[in-house]
Short mmCIF file of C-alpha atoms and ligand atoms in Angstrom, two decimals:
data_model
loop_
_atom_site.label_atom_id
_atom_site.label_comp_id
_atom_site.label_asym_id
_atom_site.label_seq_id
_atom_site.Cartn_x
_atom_site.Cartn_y
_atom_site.Cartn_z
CA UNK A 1 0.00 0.00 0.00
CA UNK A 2 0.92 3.03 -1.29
CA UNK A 3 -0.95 5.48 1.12
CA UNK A 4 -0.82 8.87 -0.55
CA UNK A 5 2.68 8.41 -2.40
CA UNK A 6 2.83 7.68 -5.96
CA UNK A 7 5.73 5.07 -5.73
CA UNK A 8 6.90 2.70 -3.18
CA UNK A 9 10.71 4.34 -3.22
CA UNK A 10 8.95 7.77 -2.87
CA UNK A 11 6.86 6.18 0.36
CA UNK A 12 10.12 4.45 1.79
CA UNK A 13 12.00 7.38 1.63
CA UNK A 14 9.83 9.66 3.30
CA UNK A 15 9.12 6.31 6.10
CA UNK A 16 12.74 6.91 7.12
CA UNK A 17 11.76 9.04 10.34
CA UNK A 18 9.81 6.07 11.48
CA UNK A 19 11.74 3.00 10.23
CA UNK A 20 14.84 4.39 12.06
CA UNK A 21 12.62 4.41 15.37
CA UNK A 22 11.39 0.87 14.67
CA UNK A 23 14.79 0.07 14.64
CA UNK A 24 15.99 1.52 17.18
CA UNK A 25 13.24 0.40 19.49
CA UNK A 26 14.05 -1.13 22.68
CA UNK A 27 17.67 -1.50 21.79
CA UNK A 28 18.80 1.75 22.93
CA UNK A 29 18.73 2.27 27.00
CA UNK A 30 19.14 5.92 28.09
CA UNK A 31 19.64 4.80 31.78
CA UNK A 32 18.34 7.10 34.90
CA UNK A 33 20.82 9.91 36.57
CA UNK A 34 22.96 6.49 37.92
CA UNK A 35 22.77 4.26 34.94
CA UNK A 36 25.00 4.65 32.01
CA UNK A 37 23.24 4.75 28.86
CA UNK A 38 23.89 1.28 26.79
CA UNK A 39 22.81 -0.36 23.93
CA UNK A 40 21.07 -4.07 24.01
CA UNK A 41 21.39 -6.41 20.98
CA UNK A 42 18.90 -9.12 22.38
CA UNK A 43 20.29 -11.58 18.73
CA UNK A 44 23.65 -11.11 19.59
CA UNK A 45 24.43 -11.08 23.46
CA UNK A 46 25.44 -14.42 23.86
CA UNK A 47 28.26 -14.13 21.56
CA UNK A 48 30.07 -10.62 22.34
CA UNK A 49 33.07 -12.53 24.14
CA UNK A 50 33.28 -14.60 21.10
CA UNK A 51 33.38 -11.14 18.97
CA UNK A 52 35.55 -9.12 20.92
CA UNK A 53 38.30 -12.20 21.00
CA UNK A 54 37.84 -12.40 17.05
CA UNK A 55 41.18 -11.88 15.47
CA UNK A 56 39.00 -9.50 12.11
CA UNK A 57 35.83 -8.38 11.94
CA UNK A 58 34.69 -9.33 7.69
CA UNK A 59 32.07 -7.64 6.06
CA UNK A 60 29.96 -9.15 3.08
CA UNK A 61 27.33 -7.80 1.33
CA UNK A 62 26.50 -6.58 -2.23
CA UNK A 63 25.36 -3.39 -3.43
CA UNK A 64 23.21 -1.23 -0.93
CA UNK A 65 23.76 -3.28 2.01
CA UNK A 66 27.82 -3.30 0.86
CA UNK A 67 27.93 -0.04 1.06
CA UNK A 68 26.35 0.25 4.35
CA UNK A 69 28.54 -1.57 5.70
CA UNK A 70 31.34 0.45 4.15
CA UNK A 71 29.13 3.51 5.99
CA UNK A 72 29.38 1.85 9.30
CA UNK A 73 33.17 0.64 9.19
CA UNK A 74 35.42 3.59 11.23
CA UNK A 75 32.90 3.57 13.84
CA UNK A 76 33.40 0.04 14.16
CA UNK A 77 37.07 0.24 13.92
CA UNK A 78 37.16 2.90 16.24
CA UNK A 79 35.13 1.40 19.17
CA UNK A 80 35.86 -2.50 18.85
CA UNK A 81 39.18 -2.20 18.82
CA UNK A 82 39.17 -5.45 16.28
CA UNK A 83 40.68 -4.52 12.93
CA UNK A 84 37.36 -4.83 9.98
CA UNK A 85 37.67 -5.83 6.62
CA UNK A 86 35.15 -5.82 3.63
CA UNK A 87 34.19 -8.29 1.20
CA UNK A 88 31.81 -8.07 -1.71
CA UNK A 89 30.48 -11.41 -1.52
CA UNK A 90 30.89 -12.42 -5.05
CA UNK A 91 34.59 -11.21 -5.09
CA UNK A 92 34.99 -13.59 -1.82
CA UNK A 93 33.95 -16.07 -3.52
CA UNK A 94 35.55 -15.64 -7.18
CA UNK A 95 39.02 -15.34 -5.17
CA UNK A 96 38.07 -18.16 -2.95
CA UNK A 97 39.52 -15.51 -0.22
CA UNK A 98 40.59 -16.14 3.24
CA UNK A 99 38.27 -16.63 6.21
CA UNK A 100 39.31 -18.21 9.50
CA UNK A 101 37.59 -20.12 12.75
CA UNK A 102 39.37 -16.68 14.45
CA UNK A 103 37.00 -14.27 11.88
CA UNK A 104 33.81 -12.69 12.79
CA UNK A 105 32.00 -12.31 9.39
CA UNK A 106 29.01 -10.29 9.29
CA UNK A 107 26.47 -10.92 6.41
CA UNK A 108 24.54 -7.63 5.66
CA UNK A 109 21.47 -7.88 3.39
CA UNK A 110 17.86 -6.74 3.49
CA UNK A 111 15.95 -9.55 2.02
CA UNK A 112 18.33 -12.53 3.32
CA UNK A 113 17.85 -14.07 0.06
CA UNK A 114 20.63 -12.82 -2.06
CA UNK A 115 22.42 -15.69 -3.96
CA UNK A 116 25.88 -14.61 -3.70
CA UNK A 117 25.68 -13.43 0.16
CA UNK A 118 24.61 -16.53 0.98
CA UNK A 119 26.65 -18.88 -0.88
CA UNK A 120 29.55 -16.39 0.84
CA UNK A 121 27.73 -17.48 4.30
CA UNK A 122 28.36 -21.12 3.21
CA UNK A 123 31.43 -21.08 2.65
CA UNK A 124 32.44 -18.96 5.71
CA UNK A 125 30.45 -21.73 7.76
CA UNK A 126 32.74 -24.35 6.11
CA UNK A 127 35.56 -22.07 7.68
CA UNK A 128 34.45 -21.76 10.82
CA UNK A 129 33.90 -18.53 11.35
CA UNK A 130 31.23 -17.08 13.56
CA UNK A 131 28.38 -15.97 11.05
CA UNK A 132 26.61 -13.09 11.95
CA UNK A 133 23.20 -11.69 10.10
CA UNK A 134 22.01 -8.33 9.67
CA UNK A 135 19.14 -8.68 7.37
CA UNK A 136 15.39 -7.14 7.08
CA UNK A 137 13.90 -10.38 6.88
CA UNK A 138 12.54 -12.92 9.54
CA UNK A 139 13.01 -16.21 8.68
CA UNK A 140 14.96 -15.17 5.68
CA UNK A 141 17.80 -18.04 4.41
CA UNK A 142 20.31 -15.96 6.08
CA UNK A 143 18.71 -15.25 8.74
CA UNK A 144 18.32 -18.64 9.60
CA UNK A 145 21.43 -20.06 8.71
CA UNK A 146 23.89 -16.85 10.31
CA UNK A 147 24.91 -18.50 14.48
CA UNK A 148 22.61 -15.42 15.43
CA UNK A 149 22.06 -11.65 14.13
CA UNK A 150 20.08 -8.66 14.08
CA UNK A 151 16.92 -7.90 12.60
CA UNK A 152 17.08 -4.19 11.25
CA UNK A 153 13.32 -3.65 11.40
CA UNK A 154 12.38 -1.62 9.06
CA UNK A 155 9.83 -2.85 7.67
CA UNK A 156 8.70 -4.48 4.43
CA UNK A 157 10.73 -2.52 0.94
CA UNK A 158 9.33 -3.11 -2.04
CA UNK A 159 11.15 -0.46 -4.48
CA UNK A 160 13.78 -2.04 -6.03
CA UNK A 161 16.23 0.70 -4.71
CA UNK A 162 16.89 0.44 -1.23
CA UNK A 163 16.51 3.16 0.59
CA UNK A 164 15.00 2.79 4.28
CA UNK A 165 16.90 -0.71 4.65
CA UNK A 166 20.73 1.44 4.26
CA UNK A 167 19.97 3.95 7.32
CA UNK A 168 18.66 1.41 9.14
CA UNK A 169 21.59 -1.00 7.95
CA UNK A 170 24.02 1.38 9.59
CA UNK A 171 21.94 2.64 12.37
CA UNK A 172 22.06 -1.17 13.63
CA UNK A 173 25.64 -1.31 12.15
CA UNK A 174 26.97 1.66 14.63
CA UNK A 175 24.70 0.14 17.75
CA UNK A 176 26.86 -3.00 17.15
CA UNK A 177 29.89 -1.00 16.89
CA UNK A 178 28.68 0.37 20.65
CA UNK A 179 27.86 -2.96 22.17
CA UNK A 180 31.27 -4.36 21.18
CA UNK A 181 32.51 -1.77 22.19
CA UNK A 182 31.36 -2.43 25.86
CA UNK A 183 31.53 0.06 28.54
CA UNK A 184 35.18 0.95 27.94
CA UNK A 185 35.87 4.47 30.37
CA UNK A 186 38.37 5.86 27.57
CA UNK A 187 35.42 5.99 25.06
CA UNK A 188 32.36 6.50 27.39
CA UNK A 189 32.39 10.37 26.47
CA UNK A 190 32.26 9.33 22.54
CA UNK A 191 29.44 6.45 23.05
CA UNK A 192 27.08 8.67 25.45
CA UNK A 193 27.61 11.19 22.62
CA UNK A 194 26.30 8.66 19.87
CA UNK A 195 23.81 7.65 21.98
CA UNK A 196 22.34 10.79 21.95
CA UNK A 197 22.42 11.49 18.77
CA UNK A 198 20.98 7.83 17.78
CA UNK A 199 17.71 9.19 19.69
CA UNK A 200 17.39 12.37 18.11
CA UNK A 201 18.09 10.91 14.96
CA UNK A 202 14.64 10.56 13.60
CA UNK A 203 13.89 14.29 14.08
CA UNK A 204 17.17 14.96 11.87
CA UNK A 205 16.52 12.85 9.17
CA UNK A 206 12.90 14.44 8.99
CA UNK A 207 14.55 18.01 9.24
CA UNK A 208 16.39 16.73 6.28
CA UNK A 209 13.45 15.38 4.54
CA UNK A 210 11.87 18.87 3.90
CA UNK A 211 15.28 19.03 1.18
CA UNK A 212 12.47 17.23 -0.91
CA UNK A 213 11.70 20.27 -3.17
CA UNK A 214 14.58 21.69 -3.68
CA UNK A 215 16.04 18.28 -4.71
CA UNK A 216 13.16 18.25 -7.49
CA UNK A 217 14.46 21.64 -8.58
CA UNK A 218 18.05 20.08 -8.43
CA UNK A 219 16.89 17.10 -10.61
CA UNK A 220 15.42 19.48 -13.02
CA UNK A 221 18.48 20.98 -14.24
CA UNK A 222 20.28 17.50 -13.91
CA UNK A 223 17.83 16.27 -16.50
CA UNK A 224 20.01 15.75 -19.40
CA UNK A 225 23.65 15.34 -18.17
CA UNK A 226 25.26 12.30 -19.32
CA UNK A 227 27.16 11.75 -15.89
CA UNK A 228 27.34 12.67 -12.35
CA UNK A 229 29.87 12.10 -10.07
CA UNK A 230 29.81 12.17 -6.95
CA UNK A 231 32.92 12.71 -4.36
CA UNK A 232 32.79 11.61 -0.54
CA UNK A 233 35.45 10.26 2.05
CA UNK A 234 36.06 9.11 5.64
CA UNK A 235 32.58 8.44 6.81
CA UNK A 236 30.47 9.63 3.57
CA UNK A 237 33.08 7.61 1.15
CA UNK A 238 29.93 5.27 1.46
CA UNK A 239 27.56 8.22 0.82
CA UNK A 240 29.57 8.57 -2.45
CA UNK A 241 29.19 5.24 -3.83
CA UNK A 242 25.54 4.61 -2.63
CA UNK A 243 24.30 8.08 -3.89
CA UNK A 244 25.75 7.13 -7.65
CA UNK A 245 24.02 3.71 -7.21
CA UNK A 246 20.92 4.86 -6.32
CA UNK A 247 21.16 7.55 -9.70
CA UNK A 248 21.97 4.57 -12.26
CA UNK A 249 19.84 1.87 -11.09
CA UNK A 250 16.57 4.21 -11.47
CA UNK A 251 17.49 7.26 -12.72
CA UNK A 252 19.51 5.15 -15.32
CA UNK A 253 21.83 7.94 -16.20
CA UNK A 254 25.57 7.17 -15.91
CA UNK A 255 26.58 8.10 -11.80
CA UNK A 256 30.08 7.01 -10.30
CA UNK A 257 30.55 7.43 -6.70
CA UNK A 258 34.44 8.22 -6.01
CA UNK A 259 36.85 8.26 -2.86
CA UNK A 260 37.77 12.22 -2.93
CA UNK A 261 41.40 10.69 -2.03
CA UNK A 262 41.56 9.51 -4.87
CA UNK A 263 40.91 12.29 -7.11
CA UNK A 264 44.33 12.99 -8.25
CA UNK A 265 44.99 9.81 -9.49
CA UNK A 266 42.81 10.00 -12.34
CA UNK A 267 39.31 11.29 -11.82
CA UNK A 268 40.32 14.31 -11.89
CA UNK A 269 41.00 13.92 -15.65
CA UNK A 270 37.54 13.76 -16.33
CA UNK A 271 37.42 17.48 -15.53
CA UNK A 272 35.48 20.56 -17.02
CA UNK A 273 33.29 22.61 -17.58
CA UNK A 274 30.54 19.87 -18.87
CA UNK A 275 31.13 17.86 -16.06
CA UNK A 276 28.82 18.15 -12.73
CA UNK A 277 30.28 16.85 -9.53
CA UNK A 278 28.97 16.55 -6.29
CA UNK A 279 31.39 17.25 -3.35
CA UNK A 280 30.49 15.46 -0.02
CA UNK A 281 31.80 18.21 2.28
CA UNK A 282 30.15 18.29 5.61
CA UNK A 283 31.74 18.96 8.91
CA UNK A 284 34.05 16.15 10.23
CA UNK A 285 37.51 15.56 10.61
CA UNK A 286 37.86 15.43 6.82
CA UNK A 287 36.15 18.32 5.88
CA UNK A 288 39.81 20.59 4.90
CA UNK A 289 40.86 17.77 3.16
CA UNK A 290 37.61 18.37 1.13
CA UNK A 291 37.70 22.37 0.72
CA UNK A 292 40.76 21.88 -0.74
CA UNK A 293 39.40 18.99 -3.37
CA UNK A 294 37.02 21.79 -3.59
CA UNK A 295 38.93 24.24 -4.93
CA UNK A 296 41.16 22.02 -7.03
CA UNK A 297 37.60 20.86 -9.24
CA UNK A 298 36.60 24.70 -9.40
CA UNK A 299 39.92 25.46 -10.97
CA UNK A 300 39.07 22.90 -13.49
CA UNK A 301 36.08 24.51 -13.78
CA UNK A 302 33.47 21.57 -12.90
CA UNK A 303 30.15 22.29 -12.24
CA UNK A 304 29.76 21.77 -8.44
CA UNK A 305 27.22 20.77 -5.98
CA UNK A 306 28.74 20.74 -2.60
CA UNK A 307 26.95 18.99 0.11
CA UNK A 308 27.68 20.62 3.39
CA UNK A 309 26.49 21.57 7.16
CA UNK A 310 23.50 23.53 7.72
CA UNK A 311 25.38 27.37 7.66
CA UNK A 312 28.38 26.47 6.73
CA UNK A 313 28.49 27.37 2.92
CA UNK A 314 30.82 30.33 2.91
CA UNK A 315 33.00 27.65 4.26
CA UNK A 316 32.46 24.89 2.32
CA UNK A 317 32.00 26.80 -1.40
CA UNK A 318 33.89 30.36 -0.89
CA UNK A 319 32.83 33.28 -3.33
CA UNK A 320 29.44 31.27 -3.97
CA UNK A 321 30.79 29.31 -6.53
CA UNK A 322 28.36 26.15 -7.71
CA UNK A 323 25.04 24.70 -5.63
CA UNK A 324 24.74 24.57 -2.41
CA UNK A 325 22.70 21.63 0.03
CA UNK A 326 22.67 22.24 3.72
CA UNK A 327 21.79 19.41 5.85
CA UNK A 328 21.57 19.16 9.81
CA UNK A 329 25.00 18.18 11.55
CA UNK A 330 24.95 15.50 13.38
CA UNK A 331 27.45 12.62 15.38
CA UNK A 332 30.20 12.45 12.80
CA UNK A 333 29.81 8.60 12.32
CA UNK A 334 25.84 9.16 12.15
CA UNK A 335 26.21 11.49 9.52
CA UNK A 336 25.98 9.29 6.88
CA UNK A 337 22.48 8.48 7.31
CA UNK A 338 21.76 12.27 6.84
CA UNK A 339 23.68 12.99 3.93
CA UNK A 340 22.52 9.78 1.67
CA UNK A 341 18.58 11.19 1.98
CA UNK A 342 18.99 14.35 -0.60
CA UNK A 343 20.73 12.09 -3.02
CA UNK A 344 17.98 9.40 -2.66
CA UNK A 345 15.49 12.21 -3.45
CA UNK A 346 17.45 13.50 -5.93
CA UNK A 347 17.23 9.81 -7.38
CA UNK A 348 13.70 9.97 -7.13
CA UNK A 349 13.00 13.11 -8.13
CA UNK A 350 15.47 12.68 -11.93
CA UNK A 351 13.90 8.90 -12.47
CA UNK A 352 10.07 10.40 -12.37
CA UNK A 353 11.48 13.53 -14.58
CA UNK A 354 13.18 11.36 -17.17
CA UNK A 355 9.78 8.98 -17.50
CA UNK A 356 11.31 5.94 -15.88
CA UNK A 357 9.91 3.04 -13.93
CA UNK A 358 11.15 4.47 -10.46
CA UNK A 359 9.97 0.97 -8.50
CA UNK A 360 11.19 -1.64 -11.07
CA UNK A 361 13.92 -0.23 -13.07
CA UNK A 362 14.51 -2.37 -16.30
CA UNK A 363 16.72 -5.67 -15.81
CA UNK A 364 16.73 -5.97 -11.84
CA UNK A 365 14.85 -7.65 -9.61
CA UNK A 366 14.56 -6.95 -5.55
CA UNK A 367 16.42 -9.76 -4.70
CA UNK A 368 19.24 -11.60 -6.87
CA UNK A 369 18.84 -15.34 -5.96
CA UNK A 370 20.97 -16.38 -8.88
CA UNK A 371 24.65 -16.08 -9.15
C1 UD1 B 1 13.43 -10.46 19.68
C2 UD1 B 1 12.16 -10.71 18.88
C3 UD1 B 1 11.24 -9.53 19.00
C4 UD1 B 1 10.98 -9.23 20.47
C5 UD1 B 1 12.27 -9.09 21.26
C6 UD1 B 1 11.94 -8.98 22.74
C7 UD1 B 1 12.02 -12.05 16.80
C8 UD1 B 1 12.35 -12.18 15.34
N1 UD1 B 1 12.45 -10.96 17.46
O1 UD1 B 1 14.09 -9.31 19.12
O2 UD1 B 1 10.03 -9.78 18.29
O3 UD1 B 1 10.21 -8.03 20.61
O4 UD1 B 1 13.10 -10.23 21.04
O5 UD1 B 1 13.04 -9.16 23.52
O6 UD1 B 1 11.38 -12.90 17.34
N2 UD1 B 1 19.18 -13.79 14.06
C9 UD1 B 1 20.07 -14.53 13.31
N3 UD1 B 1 20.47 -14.05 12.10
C10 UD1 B 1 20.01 -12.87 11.59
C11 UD1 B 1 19.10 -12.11 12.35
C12 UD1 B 1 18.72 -12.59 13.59
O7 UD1 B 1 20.49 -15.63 13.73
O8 UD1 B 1 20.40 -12.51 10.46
C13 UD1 B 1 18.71 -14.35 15.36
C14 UD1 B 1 19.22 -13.58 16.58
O9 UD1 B 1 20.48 -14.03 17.02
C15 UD1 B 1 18.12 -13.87 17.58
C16 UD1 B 1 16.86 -13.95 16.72
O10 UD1 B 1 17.31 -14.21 15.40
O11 UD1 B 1 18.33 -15.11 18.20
C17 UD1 B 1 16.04 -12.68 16.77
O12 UD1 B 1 16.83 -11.55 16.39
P1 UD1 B 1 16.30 -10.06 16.65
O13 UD1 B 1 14.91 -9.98 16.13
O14 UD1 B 1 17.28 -9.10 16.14
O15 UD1 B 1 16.32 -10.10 18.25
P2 UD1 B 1 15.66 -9.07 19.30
O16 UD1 B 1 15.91 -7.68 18.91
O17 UD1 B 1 16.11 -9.55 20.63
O1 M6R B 2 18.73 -7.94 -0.30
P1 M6R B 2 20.16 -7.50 -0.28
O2 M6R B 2 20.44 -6.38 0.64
O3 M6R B 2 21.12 -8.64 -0.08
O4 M6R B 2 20.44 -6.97 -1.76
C1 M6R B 2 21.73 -6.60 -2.18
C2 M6R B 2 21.66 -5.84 -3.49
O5 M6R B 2 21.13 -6.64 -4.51
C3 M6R B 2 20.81 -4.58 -3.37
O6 M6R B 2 21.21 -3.75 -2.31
C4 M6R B 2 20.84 -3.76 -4.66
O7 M6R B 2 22.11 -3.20 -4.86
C5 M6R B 2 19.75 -2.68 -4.59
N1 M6R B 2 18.87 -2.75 -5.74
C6 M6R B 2 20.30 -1.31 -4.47
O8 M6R B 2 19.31 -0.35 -4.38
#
């Protein structure tokens, strides 16, 4: 059902305010003035000792629920103190890489049905390794074949593009990345901080939400480019990617999601005054790095769209150069989930522009249950 949207991606995106609080529910304890506030993973508490002893922590996923994974990483690096590693599960498999009894390997993916995630399961069962599920889906195949897991709650997606499942992918993501992280003193500062901002997330990603128009506008003058690219690092490297994906699987117009790091070493080629570029540039620990990638595609004269904190544009895009979206600052790690909801409605908004099916863009299907 629909309600009053015309398409289920349209509907899912806007359900992100609520999906994030079904997710969240009863898993995040803000204790009284004595208790410290905690997270509770009911799927997984058994089997912290097991994770914190692991000697890696492996990702494996495909597509959206890759790159949520890739959203969710520092956080998880930061506060487990276990060193995490990603996989695309069909590259796993094609190298026949290495997983060990010591390995932790998490299997992200909305439906639980996705042929090469769980064939990458399988063979991580065959090498011991404790499985771990983060899928949408109860009683999904990987649901029921991971040792335990979490179900992300979100509730049913039926758009092709996924677009509630990723913020609550890495919403449960960095409430895993707490619990491991256990009630360590040297990071209780940083968690409580998190913690916080995990509650008041819903009422940032609606603030966001209200983007929607001016996102339409955006998509109106994107109409007929050949190519977007789109430029993100540290935490919103995964913004980058996911934001291109969403653009070519509906909006079906050529979108490449690139580490900004990487910019000199060929990207930057591409360079001109044809080109439009979006520039992940909010406020984090990254964010001179990125005025100065800034400036360096402005001298090459690209047409830019910089993506930064609410009020900081003078900052982020000096002498007014290019587009500007402000979005609500939040918890650096959280921010993520923020920044990916313009560039889903920008999606959207250049899929029902162009005259494309927005729910089942041609050649995919929800879930990929062949190899
Ligand atoms: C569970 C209940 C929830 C109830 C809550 C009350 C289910 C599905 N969930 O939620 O309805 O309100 O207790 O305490 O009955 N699992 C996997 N692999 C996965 C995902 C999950 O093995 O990919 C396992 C978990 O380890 C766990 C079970 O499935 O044993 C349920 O997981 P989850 O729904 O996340 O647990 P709770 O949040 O505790
Ligand atoms: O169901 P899964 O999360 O395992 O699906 C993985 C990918 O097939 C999926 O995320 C795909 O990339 C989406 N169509 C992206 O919007």
């Amino acid at each position: 059902n629909k309600g009053n949207y015309e398409h289920y991606m349209q509907k899912e995106i806007h359900e992100q305010p609520e999906s994030l609080k079904t997710t969240m529910r009863g898993r995040l304890i803000r204790g009284g003035s004595c208790k410290a506030k905690t997270v509770l993973l009911g799927g997984l508490k058994d089997h912290f000792k097991t994770i914190r002893r692991s000697r890696r922590i492996v990702f494996i996923g495909c597509g959206t629920s890759y790159n949520a994974a890739l959203a969710a990483r520092p956080i998880l690096e930061e506060l487990s103190g276990v060193p995490v590693t990603m996989e695309i599960a069909s590259d796993l498999l094609d190298r026949q890489g290495p997983i060990y009894r010591e390995d932790t390997a998490v299997f992200v993916s909305q439906s639980g049905e996705t042929a090469d995630t769980l064939h990458a399961l399988e063979y991580a069962l065959e090498n011991g390794a404790l499985c771990v599920g983060i899928t949408n889906t109860v009683g999904s195949a990987i649901a029921r074949h991971t040792h335990c897991g979490v179900h992300i709650n979100a509730g049913a997606e039926i758009g092709v593009a996924s677009t509630k499942a990723y913020t609550s992918q890495i919403v449960v993501m960095a409430m895993l990345a707490l619990a491991i992280g256990g009630d360590s003193i040297t990071s209780q500062t940083r968690r409580e901080a998190i913690i916080d901002g995990l509650f008041d997330l819903p009422n940032k990603v609606r603030e966001v939400l209200k983007l929607d128009q001016e996102m339409k506008d955006l998509a109106k003058l994107l109409i007929a480019e050949q190519s977007l690219l789109v430029f993100g690092r540290g935490y919103n490297y995964a913004t980058a990617l996911e934001g291109a994906l969403k653009v070519k699987e509906v909006a079906l117009m050529h979108s490449e999601g690139m580490l900004a790091g990487e910019m000199k070493h060929g990207p930057l080629a591409l360079v001109d005054e044809n080109l439009t570029i979006i520039v992940i540039a909010t406020r984090d620990s990254c964010f001179s790095k990125q005025q100065s990638v800034i400036q360096q595609l402005h001298a090459r004269k690209g047409r830019l769209i910089v993506m930064c904190s609410k009020g900081d544009a003078v900052s982020a895009c000096p002498g007014g150069f290019g587009r500007v979206i402000e979005v609500p600052q939040v918890e650096d790690c959280l921010q993520p989930v923020i920044n990916i909801v313009p560039l889903q409605l920008l999606a959207y908004h250049l899929t029902v522009l162009r005259g494309y099916n927005v729910d089942q863009p041609r050649n995919l299907a929800k879930s990929v249950t062949t190899q």
